[in-house]
């Protein structure tokens, strides 16, 4: 700004014999240097702003946020460990979306439909049924799960069903043993 002012003053008094051509050239050089310094400073500011944005993005990548409110059931890595993209770090369940996985003999599966009402009885409180509905039925039969202990049950084919518990109320938790009954006359719309 000082160089610009000096140049303007020199140009207005160019007819004055005391101001020589060399003084004007020197002032033009100073003005060009000042403009170059200003451009360099503006480039540094832009670079610093970009570095701040990059640092903020990197910082935001350090925080892992679950897409749902829930409970962590397993943690497969420890804090501070560097992991590859796509690796599962933790497993989270939604305690309000609890289901029972059960099996229906192949001969009875034709009477079960998605949306059908059911009741789930937890072994921990068998006198308090939880309302449920049939959420899904496996498309393909399989052999009875290996944890069935009676020989006549092991040789049958079954279809897996998933019963969605309407209001688990904190009572039903993953892995809890339970039994269920499907109400054959009632089909609820999804």
Phi, psi and omega in degrees: 000321179294321180293321178297317178297317180295322179294316179299316179297319181293321181292325180287335179250032183295336180282347179287124183294344182287334180267121185261169178296326180293326178293319179295317179298318179297318180292323176297320178296316179297320178296315179298320178295319180294320178294321177294320179295321178295316179298319178295319179295320178295323177294321178295320178297315179298319179295319179295320178296319178297320179295322178295315178299318180294319179294321178296318178296317179296320179296317179296332178286347180279343181260126179259126182238132178284141177286349179229158169280131182187196183241132177285124180259328176217148175234115186266353175224155179267153177302140179094349181280136176278129183236157178281151177301141178090352180284140178284124181264314180218157172250132182236136175245151174266114184293348178268355177241078183251140179224161176248129176262121181225181184225137180245133177303146184303327180290340183255353188294334180295341180268357183252132180232151174297135181097350181292142180288151179210167174231138179246134179242112178285140177299332181285340179208071187291345181273358182240092181288145176252131179291142181211175173216156178287114182269325179201157177230133178302142181283343186227141178287155176220172176281154181309141178305149187292349181269014172272130191261347182267133186302317182295334177280330184288335185272356181272153171269148183224164172246132176284139175233154179238120179256119178275122180279126187296308181225089183295335175057023179081355181277318182274126181231156180303135176088355180288137176287143181203165172231167183212160171230137178260127182278106191291336183270355187242121174240124180260143176291149181283000000 
